Amino acid sequence: MKTRGKILVVATLLLAVVVLAGSYLHSHPIAVLQPAGQVGTKERNLMIFTASISLIVVVPVFVMLGMFAWRYREGNPRGRYDPKFEGNGRLEAVWWAIPAIFITIIGVITWNSSYALDPFKPLQGNKPLHIQVVALDWKWLFIYPEQGVASVNEAAIPVGTPVDFEITSDTVMTSFWAPQLGGQMYAMPGMNTQENLMAAKTGDFRGVAANISGSGFAGMSFTVKSQSQSDFKAWVGAAQHSGSKLTDFTYMNLARPSSNNKAAYYAAVQPDLYDTIIMKYMMPTDGGDSVDAVGVSF
Amino acid sequence: MLLGHVAFALLGRLGWNQLPPNAIAYGGAAMVVGGLLAVAGLITYLHRWKWLWKEWLTTQDPKRIGVMYVIVALIMLLRGAADAFLMRAQQSVSVGSNQGFLDASHFQQIVSAHGTIMIFFVAMGLMFGLINLVLPLQLGARDVAFPFMNASSFWLFFAGMALVMASLVLGDFSAAGWLAYPPLSELKYSPTVGVDYWIWALQISGIGSLLSGINFMVTIIKMRAPGMSLMKMPMFAWSVMGSMALVAFAFPILTVTLTLLALDRTIGTHFFTAGGGGNAMMYVNLIWAWGHPEVYILVLPAFGIWSEVVATFSRKALFGYTSMVWAIWAIVILSYTVWLHHFFTMGAGADVNAFFGITTAVIAVPTGVKIFNWLFTMYRGRISFRSPMLWFMGFVVIFTIGGVAGVMMSVPAIDYQVHNSLFLIAHFHMMIIGGVVFAFFSGLSYWFPKIFGFRLHEGLGKVAFWFWSVGFIVAFTPLYVLGLMGATRRLDHYDASLGWQPLFIVAGIGAALIGFGVAAQVAQLVVSILLRDSNRDLTGDPWNGRTLEWSVPSPAPFYSFTKQPVVQVRDQFWADKQAKKSHKEYEDVLLPKNSGWSVAVGALAFTFAFCLVWHMYWVLPLAFVGVVVTLVVRSMNDEPEYVLTAREVEKLDQAQARKVKEYEAIQS
């Protein structure tokens, strides 16, 4: 009776947890599992597949753990005690083999998916939209070289069109991540990385800086606005009429540390701004990093 | 003006303005200073300074050094856990317009300190502590190969720990994450002393770890009891050998990496700066070329502990001994080939990512084999579910789930979606707490009676286990979900619209449950000490053990063995018990004398590092020369050892036997 009471309590608790968790998850989106673009979708499918086939190792382990613990517990007369049973070549071969098979499958998946989902690989479809992304302290600058506009913390993209993000940083290293569209990519000063993504749905998708980058890091998020072709054109048009221009000087002001910035738009961008930002770090001396500049001498 | 110059020359960057900036930081500082004063006061009150110095601080006995490691590590566990509670508390309230009680920089310091402390001063401390306690005894050796070096390693570890704690009182700590990636950790972006504290704490304790690695390696190779061929060693010794091989090759990488970063910060070189020709990606590669082996440095001895615990409590020999040895060495080799999986998202090509993804997944094979072998050690055994065995049960469940998450993340295309997220945090806490910390707790309650002569309170041990396990699941399951929702690690604040708050609160409740587990462990220790007379281990073999450490009385005498044992088979002690063999013989014993020089090494290393952090440059040559002189003077000592004659050993042994009789009388 006592045991039954305990089981009842535990079962009730578990049920309560399941109900609460279920209702919570029902009302809250899980970005990675509810992707809005093909890259994210493939990555999610891969995740679910890998987790499922790992059951060929997990299930035997859990079943044996429970069974052996119960059957061979001290004081159970039904469990046979055989202290000499301390090795068996055939059995051991089986459990070198089970994880080996599992890992072979994972290995093939790894190889294929690394090529198929290489973030640098252009996506099939219309002519891609080209966006240059600059991580700043602590906001994201998006430059549209073909449209001649730029924006802060907001990137509009046309739905169903591949987008080729080129990514760099004009401060410390951080990571560019819009989970509903697909995986992340590091943004690093003096480096140019790439991420090819495409939205399958319209909507506002959250993006973040995924790697710690200083005190404003937690607020360094952006919105990807996936829009119809005409809405996108309207967005570009609105930016073009926003008045302000992104020149050397305005960029210098923008690049100063600030946090929790609202979206902002630039009607024009100095050509080659993105390349200048990267090349700055290639110069033999930049002054910014030298010890003297911070007023500390040896 | 002149005064300012003099002060700068003498004190460098140190000044009144380096005291804690706000009430919470003052609280931390007060706890450090108050704790120190309380301990010092207590020792003075009890007139124990001389005793402390002679019996403990200057000891060269690995068992006592082991105890000191464990004490420091457990105190640091309290500090690291306090950091964790502060983080979860902040994340439970810092939503929307509420900014919480910690500012971003303070929060990030706490995050960085938590990671640094838990790995370097808790996990490593417990590991070296347990190795010191157990390894020589298991090998039938009285000591490690280099006793003075062993004591110095401990004092370097202590100096590193002291630096981290000093940062609570003077200046600040690194806010750049536990591995301090540049450019964020460069002077331009982290101009305060925080990162310097981090560098030198790790540098000093890292050198200690490297010395320990070499020491234990040589101990295993040279100091085994006669007849104990490698394939007759206890599995714990094998696992330590694998781990120490990793230490010997991985820690030099850490030393070099930290040196380069320190040069960038102090003399303006450009190894890792952004600009000036520096390349931060080099740092990321180097730090993980150390960092990934580090994971296995911790987990291999943990696996060794499981091998001992499962065999003992199932009353069977370890299943598949040879397989286990091969699995250890497969892990050792493979662990050097996977470091890039920590940064698949840095833009390497598909072939590079695929290569490192596959090598990563391959490690799951030997690891899986080990789990199956433990399960089959239980098969047809007589399993007694004492608390060390309970920790093992918890370990299998948690480690397997965490392992699946790990295999998932080994696929680069999946990693892109979970890297830097709380999913990753949940994964590696499952591996390091479930895999490593649980093993060390298990090992501590398993070997405790051997060192102290009485068992830990079993009931409170079980309470601690259940709080830890349930709390652990409650604390980390929400993190998997949060990670998939797009929550990144190290967030001091988030938007209310995301709806994450309930999950963070649940995670916080889990952390509180773990806190109860820690409290239960503290209570367990106190209660066990108070009730020690009813918990005495009179036989020296409280668990019906298999290996040589159980053949000596408890607490293990400082000379360990009255006569060095001779080994014919694996689990020699078990075989002797089956054959009902027992013999008492005595021999002259050579033991290291106590030495204060190893304390001096630690103290001078601390001085050197502390003054470097604060730019008190005039002290550096003095401290450095001091270390060199210390080592030279100590090397000149022709008689670092003394002989305990067979007669004295016999007397001591019989005295201990009489004491056991007394305890027997008390207990009956």
mmCIF file with all atom_site columns, N, CA and C in Angstrom, chain B residues 479-517:
data_model
loop_
_atom_site.group_PDB
_atom_site.id
_atom_site.type_symbol
_atom_site.label_atom_id
_atom_site.label_alt_id
_atom_site.label_comp_id
_atom_site.label_asym_id
_atom_site.label_entity_id
_atom_site.label_seq_id
_atom_site.pdbx_PDB_ins_code
_atom_site.Cartn_x
_atom_site.Cartn_y
_atom_site.Cartn_z
_atom_site.occupancy
_atom_site.B_iso_or_equiv
_atom_site.pdbx_formal_charge
_atom_site.auth_seq_id
_atom_site.auth_comp_id
_atom_site.auth_asym_id
_atom_site.auth_atom_id
_atom_site.pdbx_PDB_model_num
ATOM 1   N N  . LEU B 1 479 ? 16.632 24.241 -20.160 1.00 0.00 ? 479 LEU B N  1
ATOM 2   C CA . LEU B 1 479 ? 17.645 24.895 -20.988 1.00 0.00 ? 479 LEU B CA 1
ATOM 3   C C  . LEU B 1 479 ? 17.689 24.312 -22.397 1.00 0.00 ? 479 LEU B C  1
ATOM 4   N N  . TYR B 1 480 ? 17.420 22.994 -22.514 1.00 0.00 ? 480 TYR B N  1
ATOM 5   C CA . TYR B 1 480 ? 17.341 22.422 -23.861 1.00 0.00 ? 480 TYR B CA 1
ATOM 6   C C  . TYR B 1 480 ? 16.254 23.153 -24.653 1.00 0.00 ? 480 TYR B C  1
ATOM 7   N N  . VAL B 1 481 ? 15.088 23.308 -24.003 1.00 0.00 ? 481 VAL B N  1
ATOM 8   C CA . VAL B 1 481 ? 13.961 23.946 -24.689 1.00 0.00 ? 481 VAL B CA 1
ATOM 9   C C  . VAL B 1 481 ? 14.289 25.414 -25.001 1.00 0.00 ? 481 VAL B C  1
ATOM 10  N N  . LEU B 1 482 ? 14.838 26.108 -24.004 1.00 0.00 ? 482 LEU B N  1
ATOM 11  C CA . LEU B 1 482 ? 15.178 27.523 -24.221 1.00 0.00 ? 482 LEU B CA 1
ATOM 12  C C  . LEU B 1 482 ? 16.158 27.667 -25.378 1.00 0.00 ? 482 LEU B C  1
ATOM 13  N N  . GLY B 1 483 ? 17.137 26.767 -25.435 1.00 0.00 ? 483 GLY B N  1
ATOM 14  C CA . GLY B 1 483 ? 18.115 26.824 -26.520 1.00 0.00 ? 483 GLY B CA 1
ATOM 15  C C  . GLY B 1 483 ? 17.433 26.695 -27.868 1.00 0.00 ? 483 GLY B C  1
ATOM 16  N N  . LEU B 1 484 ? 16.507 25.754 -27.955 1.00 0.00 ? 484 LEU B N  1
ATOM 17  C CA . LEU B 1 484 ? 15.808 25.573 -29.232 1.00 0.00 ? 484 LEU B CA 1
ATOM 18  C C  . LEU B 1 484 ? 14.884 26.758 -29.531 1.00 0.00 ? 484 LEU B C  1
ATOM 19  N N  . MET B 1 485 ? 14.499 27.492 -28.484 1.00 0.00 ? 485 MET B N  1
ATOM 20  C CA . MET B 1 485 ? 13.684 28.693 -28.703 1.00 0.00 ? 485 MET B CA 1
ATOM 21  C C  . MET B 1 485 ? 14.542 29.872 -29.141 1.00 0.00 ? 485 MET B C  1
ATOM 22  N N  . GLY B 1 486 ? 15.839 29.685 -29.137 1.00 0.00 ? 486 GLY B N  1
ATOM 23  C CA . GLY B 1 486 ? 16.724 30.763 -29.577 1.00 0.00 ? 486 GLY B CA 1
ATOM 24  C C  . GLY B 1 486 ? 17.368 31.541 -28.447 1.00 0.00 ? 486 GLY B C  1
ATOM 25  N N  . ALA B 1 487 ? 17.327 30.998 -27.234 1.00 0.00 ? 487 ALA B N  1
ATOM 26  C CA . ALA B 1 487 ? 17.967 31.695 -26.114 1.00 0.00 ? 487 ALA B CA 1
ATOM 27  C C  . ALA B 1 487 ? 19.453 31.370 -26.111 1.00 0.00 ? 487 ALA B C  1
ATOM 28  N N  . THR B 1 488 ? 20.277 32.404 -26.153 1.00 0.00 ? 488 THR B N  1
ATOM 29  C CA . THR B 1 488 ? 21.712 32.170 -26.144 1.00 0.00 ? 488 THR B CA 1
ATOM 30  C C  . THR B 1 488 ? 22.226 32.138 -24.712 1.00 0.00 ? 488 THR B C  1
ATOM 31  N N  . ARG B 1 489 ? 23.449 31.675 -24.557 1.00 0.00 ? 489 ARG B N  1
ATOM 32  C CA . ARG B 1 489 ? 24.056 31.621 -23.235 1.00 0.00 ? 489 ARG B CA 1
ATOM 33  C C  . ARG B 1 489 ? 24.440 33.025 -22.787 1.00 0.00 ? 489 ARG B C  1
ATOM 34  N N  . ARG B 1 490 ? 24.647 33.205 -21.482 1.00 0.00 ? 490 ARG B N  1
ATOM 35  C CA . ARG B 1 490 ? 25.208 34.431 -20.907 1.00 0.00 ? 490 ARG B CA 1
ATOM 36  C C  . ARG B 1 490 ? 24.318 35.665 -21.079 1.00 0.00 ? 490 ARG B C  1
ATOM 37  N N  . LEU B 1 491 ? 22.971 35.459 -21.127 1.00 0.00 ? 491 LEU B N  1
ATOM 38  C CA . LEU B 1 491 ? 22.062 36.594 -21.277 1.00 0.00 ? 491 LEU B CA 1
ATOM 39  C C  . LEU B 1 491 ? 21.754 37.191 -19.904 1.00 0.00 ? 491 LEU B C  1
ATOM 40  N N  . ASP B 1 492 ? 22.035 38.470 -19.724 1.00 0.00 ? 492 ASP B N  1
ATOM 41  C CA . ASP B 1 492 ? 21.696 39.084 -18.444 1.00 0.00 ? 492 ASP B CA 1
ATOM 42  C C  . ASP B 1 492 ? 20.304 39.684 -18.482 1.00 0.00 ? 492 ASP B C  1
ATOM 43  N N  . HIS B 1 493 ? 19.673 39.695 -19.656 1.00 0.00 ? 493 HIS B N  1
ATOM 44  C CA . HIS B 1 493 ? 18.364 40.322 -19.794 1.00 0.00 ? 493 HIS B CA 1
ATOM 45  C C  . HIS B 1 493 ? 17.725 39.842 -21.103 1.00 0.00 ? 493 HIS B C  1
ATOM 46  N N  . TYR B 1 494 ? 16.379 39.766 -21.133 1.00 0.00 ? 494 TYR B N  1
ATOM 47  C CA . TYR B 1 494 ? 15.711 39.420 -22.391 1.00 0.00 ? 494 TYR B CA 1
ATOM 48  C C  . TYR B 1 494 ? 14.331 40.059 -22.434 1.00 0.00 ? 494 TYR B C  1
ATOM 49  N N  . ASP B 1 495 ? 13.766 40.080 -23.647 1.00 0.00 ? 495 ASP B N  1
ATOM 50  C CA . ASP B 1 495 ? 12.463 40.727 -23.839 1.00 0.00 ? 495 ASP B CA 1
ATOM 51  C C  . ASP B 1 495 ? 11.341 39.899 -23.224 1.00 0.00 ? 495 ASP B C  1
ATOM 52  N N  . ALA B 1 496 ? 10.366 40.599 -22.664 1.00 0.00 ? 496 ALA B N  1
ATOM 53  C CA . ALA B 1 496 ? 9.232  39.899 -22.065 1.00 0.00 ? 496 ALA B CA 1
ATOM 54  C C  . ALA B 1 496 ? 8.428  39.160 -23.128 1.00 0.00 ? 496 ALA B C  1
ATOM 55  N N  . SER B 1 497 ? 8.406  39.721 -24.347 1.00 0.00 ? 497 SER B N  1
ATOM 56  C CA . SER B 1 497 ? 7.558  39.139 -25.396 1.00 0.00 ? 497 SER B CA 1
ATOM 57  C C  . SER B 1 497 ? 7.994  37.728 -25.772 1.00 0.00 ? 497 SER B C  1
ATOM 58  N N  . LEU B 1 498 ? 9.225  37.346 -25.440 1.00 0.00 ? 498 LEU B N  1
ATOM 59  C CA . LEU B 1 498 ? 9.702  36.022 -25.810 1.00 0.00 ? 498 LEU B CA 1
ATOM 60  C C  . LEU B 1 498 ? 9.048  34.918 -24.982 1.00 0.00 ? 498 LEU B C  1
ATOM 61  N N  . GLY B 1 499 ? 8.537  35.286 -23.810 1.00 0.00 ? 499 GLY B N  1
ATOM 62  C CA . GLY B 1 499 ? 7.850  34.294 -22.986 1.00 0.00 ? 499 GLY B CA 1
ATOM 63  C C  . GLY B 1 499 ? 8.772  33.268 -22.364 1.00 0.00 ? 499 GLY B C  1
ATOM 64  N N  . TRP B 1 500 ? 10.022 33.619 -22.163 1.00 0.00 ? 500 TRP B N  1
ATOM 65  C CA . TRP B 1 500 ? 10.977 32.644 -21.611 1.00 0.00 ? 500 TRP B CA 1
ATOM 66  C C  . TRP B 1 500 ? 10.968 32.589 -20.098 1.00 0.00 ? 500 TRP B C  1
ATOM 67  N N  . GLN B 1 501 ? 10.366 33.583 -19.482 1.00 0.00 ? 501 GLN B N  1
ATOM 68  C CA . GLN B 1 501 ? 10.528 33.711 -18.035 1.00 0.00 ? 501 GLN B CA 1
ATOM 69  C C  . GLN B 1 501 ? 10.135 32.446 -17.260 1.00 0.00 ? 501 GLN B C  1
ATOM 70  N N  . PRO B 1 502 ? 8.970  31.815 -17.604 1.00 0.00 ? 502 PRO B N  1
ATOM 71  C CA . PRO B 1 502 ? 8.622  30.607 -16.822 1.00 0.00 ? 502 PRO B CA 1
ATOM 72  C C  . PRO B 1 502 ? 9.727  29.558 -16.855 1.00 0.00 ? 502 PRO B C  1
ATOM 73  N N  . LEU B 1 503 ? 10.338 29.365 -18.011 1.00 0.00 ? 503 LEU B N  1
ATOM 74  C CA . LEU B 1 503 ? 11.378 28.340 -18.094 1.00 0.00 ? 503 LEU B CA 1
ATOM 75  C C  . LEU B 1 503 ? 12.601 28.718 -17.267 1.00 0.00 ? 503 LEU B C  1
ATOM 76  N N  . PHE B 1 504 ? 12.967 29.999 -17.293 1.00 0.00 ? 504 PHE B N  1
ATOM 77  C CA . PHE B 1 504 ? 14.103 30.424 -16.469 1.00 0.00 ? 504 PHE B CA 1
ATOM 78  C C  . PHE B 1 504 ? 13.787 30.256 -14.990 1.00 0.00 ? 504 PHE B C  1
ATOM 79  N N  . ILE B 1 505 ? 12.516 30.498 -14.631 1.00 0.00 ? 505 ILE B N  1
ATOM 80  C CA . ILE B 1 505 ? 12.148 30.326 -13.223 1.00 0.00 ? 505 ILE B CA 1
ATOM 81  C C  . ILE B 1 505 ? 12.244 28.854 -12.834 1.00 0.00 ? 505 ILE B C  1
ATOM 82  N N  . VAL B 1 506 ? 11.752 27.972 -13.734 1.00 0.00 ? 506 VAL B N  1
ATOM 83  C CA . VAL B 1 506 ? 11.859 26.539 -13.447 1.00 0.00 ? 506 VAL B CA 1
ATOM 84  C C  . VAL B 1 506 ? 13.330 26.153 -13.283 1.00 0.00 ? 506 VAL B C  1
ATOM 85  N N  . ALA B 1 507 ? 14.179 26.654 -14.209 1.00 0.00 ? 507 ALA B N  1
ATOM 86  C CA . ALA B 1 507 ? 15.606 26.353 -14.113 1.00 0.00 ? 507 ALA B CA 1
ATOM 87  C C  . ALA B 1 507 ? 16.163 26.853 -12.784 1.00 0.00 ? 507 ALA B C  1
ATOM 88  N N  . GLY B 1 508 ? 15.675 28.021 -12.355 1.00 0.00 ? 508 GLY B N  1
ATOM 89  C CA . GLY B 1 508 ? 16.123 28.570 -11.071 1.00 0.00 ? 508 GLY B CA 1
ATOM 90  C C  . GLY B 1 508 ? 15.695 27.680 -9.910  1.00 0.00 ? 508 GLY B C  1
ATOM 91  N N  . ILE B 1 509 ? 14.463 27.131 -10.007 1.00 0.00 ? 509 ILE B N  1
ATOM 92  C CA . ILE B 1 509 ? 14.002 26.212 -8.960  1.00 0.00 ? 509 ILE B CA 1
ATOM 93  C C  . ILE B 1 509 ? 14.904 24.980 -8.921  1.00 0.00 ? 509 ILE B C  1
ATOM 94  N N  . GLY B 1 510 ? 15.262 24.497 -10.121 1.00 0.00 ? 510 GLY B N  1
ATOM 95  C CA . GLY B 1 510 ? 16.180 23.356 -10.184 1.00 0.00 ? 510 GLY B CA 1
ATOM 96  C C  . GLY B 1 510 ? 17.494 23.680 -9.499  1.00 0.00 ? 510 GLY B C  1
ATOM 97  N N  . ALA B 1 511 ? 17.999 24.887 -9.763  1.00 0.00 ? 511 ALA B N  1
ATOM 98  C CA . ALA B 1 511 ? 19.258 25.290 -9.132  1.00 0.00 ? 511 ALA B CA 1
ATOM 99  C C  . ALA B 1 511 ? 19.104 25.304 -7.615  1.00 0.00 ? 511 ALA B C  1
ATOM 100 N N  . ALA B 1 512 ? 17.924 25.765 -7.153  1.00 0.00 ? 512 ALA B N  1
ATOM 101 C CA . ALA B 1 512 ? 17.689 25.788 -5.712  1.00 0.00 ? 512 ALA B CA 1
ATOM 102 C C  . ALA B 1 512 ? 17.670 24.367 -5.151  1.00 0.00 ? 512 ALA B C  1
ATOM 103 N N  . LEU B 1 513 ? 17.074 23.420 -5.909  1.00 0.00 ? 513 LEU B N  1
ATOM 104 C CA . LEU B 1 513 ? 17.064 22.023 -5.448  1.00 0.00 ? 513 LEU B CA 1
ATOM 105 C C  . LEU B 1 513 ? 18.490 21.490 -5.336  1.00 0.00 ? 513 LEU B C  1
ATOM 106 N N  . ILE B 1 514 ? 19.322 21.834 -6.349  1.00 0.00 ? 514 ILE B N  1
ATOM 107 C CA . ILE B 1 514 ? 20.727 21.431 -6.265  1.00 0.00 ? 514 ILE B CA 1
ATOM 108 C C  . ILE B 1 514 ? 21.351 22.061 -5.024  1.00 0.00 ? 514 ILE B C  1
ATOM 109 N N  . GLY B 1 515 ? 20.938 23.307 -4.739  1.00 0.00 ? 515 GLY B N  1
ATOM 110 C CA . GLY B 1 515 ? 21.436 23.972 -3.530  1.00 0.00 ? 515 GLY B CA 1
ATOM 111 C C  . GLY B 1 515 ? 21.111 23.175 -2.277  1.00 0.00 ? 515 GLY B C  1
ATOM 112 N N  . PHE B 1 516 ? 19.888 22.609 -2.228  1.00 0.00 ? 516 PHE B N  1
ATOM 113 C CA . PHE B 1 516 ? 19.541 21.747 -1.091  1.00 0.00 ? 516 PHE B CA 1
ATOM 114 C C  . PHE B 1 516 ? 20.451 20.526 -1.062  1.00 0.00 ? 516 PHE B C  1
ATOM 115 N N  . GLY B 1 517 ? 20.776 20.010 -2.261  1.00 0.00 ? 517 GLY B N  1
ATOM 116 C CA . GLY B 1 517 ? 21.697 18.872 -2.328  1.00 0.00 ? 517 GLY B CA 1
ATOM 117 C C  . GLY B 1 517 ? 23.039 19.224 -1.722  1.00 0.00 ? 517 GLY B C  1
#
